PDB file of C-alpha atoms in Angstrom:
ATOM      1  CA  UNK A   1       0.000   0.000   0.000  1.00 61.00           C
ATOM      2  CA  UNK A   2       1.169   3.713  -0.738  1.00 69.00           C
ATOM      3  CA  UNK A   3       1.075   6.402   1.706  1.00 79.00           C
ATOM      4  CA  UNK A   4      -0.829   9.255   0.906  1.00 82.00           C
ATOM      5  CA  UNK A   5       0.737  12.470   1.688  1.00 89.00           C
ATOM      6  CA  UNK A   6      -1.076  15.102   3.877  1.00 91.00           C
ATOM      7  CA  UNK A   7      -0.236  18.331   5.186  1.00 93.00           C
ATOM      8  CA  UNK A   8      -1.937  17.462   8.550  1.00 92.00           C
ATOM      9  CA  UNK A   9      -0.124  18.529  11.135  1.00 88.00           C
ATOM     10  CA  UNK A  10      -2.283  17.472  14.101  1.00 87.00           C
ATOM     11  CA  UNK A  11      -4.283  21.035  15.129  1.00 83.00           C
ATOM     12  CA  UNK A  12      -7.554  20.242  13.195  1.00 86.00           C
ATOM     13  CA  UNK A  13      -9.967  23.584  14.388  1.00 88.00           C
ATOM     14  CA  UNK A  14     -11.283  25.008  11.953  1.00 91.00           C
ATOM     15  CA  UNK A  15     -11.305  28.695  11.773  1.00 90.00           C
ATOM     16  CA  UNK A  16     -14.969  30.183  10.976  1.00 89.00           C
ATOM     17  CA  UNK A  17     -14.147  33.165   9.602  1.00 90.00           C
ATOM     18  CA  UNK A  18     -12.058  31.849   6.219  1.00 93.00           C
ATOM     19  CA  UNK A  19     -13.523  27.857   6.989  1.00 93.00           C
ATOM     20  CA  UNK A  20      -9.911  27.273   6.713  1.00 94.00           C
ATOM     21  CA  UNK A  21      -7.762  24.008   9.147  1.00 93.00           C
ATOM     22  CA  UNK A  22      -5.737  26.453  11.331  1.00 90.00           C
ATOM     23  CA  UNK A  23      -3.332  23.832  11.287  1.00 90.00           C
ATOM     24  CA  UNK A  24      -3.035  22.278   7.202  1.00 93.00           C
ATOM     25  CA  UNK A  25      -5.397  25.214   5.554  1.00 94.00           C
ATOM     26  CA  UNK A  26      -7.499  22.604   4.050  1.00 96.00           C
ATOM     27  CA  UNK A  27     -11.425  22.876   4.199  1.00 96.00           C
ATOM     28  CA  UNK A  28     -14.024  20.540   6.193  1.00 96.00           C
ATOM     29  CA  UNK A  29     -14.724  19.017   2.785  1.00 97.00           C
ATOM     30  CA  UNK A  30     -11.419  18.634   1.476  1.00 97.00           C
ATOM     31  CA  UNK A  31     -10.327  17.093   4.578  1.00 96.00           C
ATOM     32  CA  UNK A  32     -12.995  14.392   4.395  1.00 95.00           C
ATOM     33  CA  UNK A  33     -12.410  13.776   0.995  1.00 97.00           C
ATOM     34  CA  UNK A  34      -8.934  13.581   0.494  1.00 96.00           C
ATOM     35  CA  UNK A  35      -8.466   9.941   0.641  1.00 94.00           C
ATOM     36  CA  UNK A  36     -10.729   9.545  -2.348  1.00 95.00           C
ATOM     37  CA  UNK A  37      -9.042  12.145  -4.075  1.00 95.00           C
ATOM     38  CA  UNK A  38      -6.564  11.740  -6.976  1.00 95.00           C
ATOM     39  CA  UNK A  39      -2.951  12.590  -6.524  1.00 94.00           C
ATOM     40  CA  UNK A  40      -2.978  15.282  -8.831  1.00 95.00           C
ATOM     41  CA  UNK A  41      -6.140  17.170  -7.146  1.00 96.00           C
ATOM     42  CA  UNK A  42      -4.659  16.903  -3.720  1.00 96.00           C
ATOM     43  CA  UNK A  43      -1.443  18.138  -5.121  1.00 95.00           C
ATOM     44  CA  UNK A  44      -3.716  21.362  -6.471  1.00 96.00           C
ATOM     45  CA  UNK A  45      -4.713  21.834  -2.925  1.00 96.00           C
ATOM     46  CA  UNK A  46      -1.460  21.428  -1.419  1.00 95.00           C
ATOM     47  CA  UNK A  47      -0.140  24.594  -3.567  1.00 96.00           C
ATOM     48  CA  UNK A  48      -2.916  26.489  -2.261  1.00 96.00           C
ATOM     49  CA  UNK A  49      -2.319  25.698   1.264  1.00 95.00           C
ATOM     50  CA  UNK A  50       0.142  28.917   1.909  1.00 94.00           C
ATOM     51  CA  UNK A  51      -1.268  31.439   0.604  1.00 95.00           C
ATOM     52  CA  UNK A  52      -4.959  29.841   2.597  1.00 94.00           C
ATOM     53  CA  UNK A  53      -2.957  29.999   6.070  1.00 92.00           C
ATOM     54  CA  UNK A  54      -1.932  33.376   5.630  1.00 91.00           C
ATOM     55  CA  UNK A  55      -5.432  34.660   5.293  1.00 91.00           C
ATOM     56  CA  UNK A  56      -6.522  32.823   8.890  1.00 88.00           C
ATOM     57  CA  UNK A  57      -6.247  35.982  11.514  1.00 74.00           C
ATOM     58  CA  UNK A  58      -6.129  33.730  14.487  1.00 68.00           C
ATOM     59  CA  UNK A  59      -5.469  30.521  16.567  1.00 62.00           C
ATOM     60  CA  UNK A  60      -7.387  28.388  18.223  1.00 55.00           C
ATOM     61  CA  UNK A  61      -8.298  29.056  21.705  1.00 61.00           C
ATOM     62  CA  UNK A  62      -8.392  25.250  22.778  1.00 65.00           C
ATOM     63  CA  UNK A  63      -5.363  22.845  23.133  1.00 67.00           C
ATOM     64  CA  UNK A  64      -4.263  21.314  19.638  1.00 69.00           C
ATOM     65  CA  UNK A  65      -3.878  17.908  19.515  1.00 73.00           C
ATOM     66  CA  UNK A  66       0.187  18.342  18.704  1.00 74.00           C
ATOM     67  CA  UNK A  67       0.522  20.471  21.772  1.00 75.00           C
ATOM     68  CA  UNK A  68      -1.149  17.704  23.740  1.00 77.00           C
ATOM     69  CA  UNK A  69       1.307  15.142  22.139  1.00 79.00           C
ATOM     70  CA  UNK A  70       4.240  17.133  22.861  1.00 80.00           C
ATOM     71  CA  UNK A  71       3.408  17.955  26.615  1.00 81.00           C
ATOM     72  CA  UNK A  72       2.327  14.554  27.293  1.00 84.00           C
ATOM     73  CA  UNK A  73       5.916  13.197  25.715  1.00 84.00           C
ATOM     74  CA  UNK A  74       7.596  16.143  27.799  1.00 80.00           C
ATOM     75  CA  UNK A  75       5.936  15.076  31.691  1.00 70.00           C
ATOM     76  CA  UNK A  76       6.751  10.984  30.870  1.00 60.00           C
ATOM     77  CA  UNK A  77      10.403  11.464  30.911  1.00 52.00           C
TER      78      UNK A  77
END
């Protein structure tokens, strides 16, 4: 089987303002839909992704997911 890339990167809120990821950029519906989507479409969205991010004005109030990870990782040691 072949990995599918994704520019996840663990925050998943979705800003309501743009209905941008705050985290990847990517939309509720593109999210949902990208593992049915073809290489070449994702790859569309993927170059889109900056130039998304830099319209989203601000972050999300709650604890991402990565954060979480990382602090978790940090207090076990």
């Amino acid at each position: 089987m072949t990995a599918i890339e994704s520019p996840c990167i663990l925050v998943c809120s979705i800003d309501m303002k743009t209905g941008y990821c705050f985290g990847c950029g990517r939309t509720r519906d593109e999210i949902g839909a990208w593992l049915t989507m073809t290489p070449e479409i994702r790859r569309e969205i993927m170059a889109e992704l900056p130039a998304r991010l830099a319209t989203v004005e601000r972050r999300p109030r709650r604890e991402t997911r990565r954060a979480r990870m990382a602090r978790e990782r940090g207090s076990v040691g």
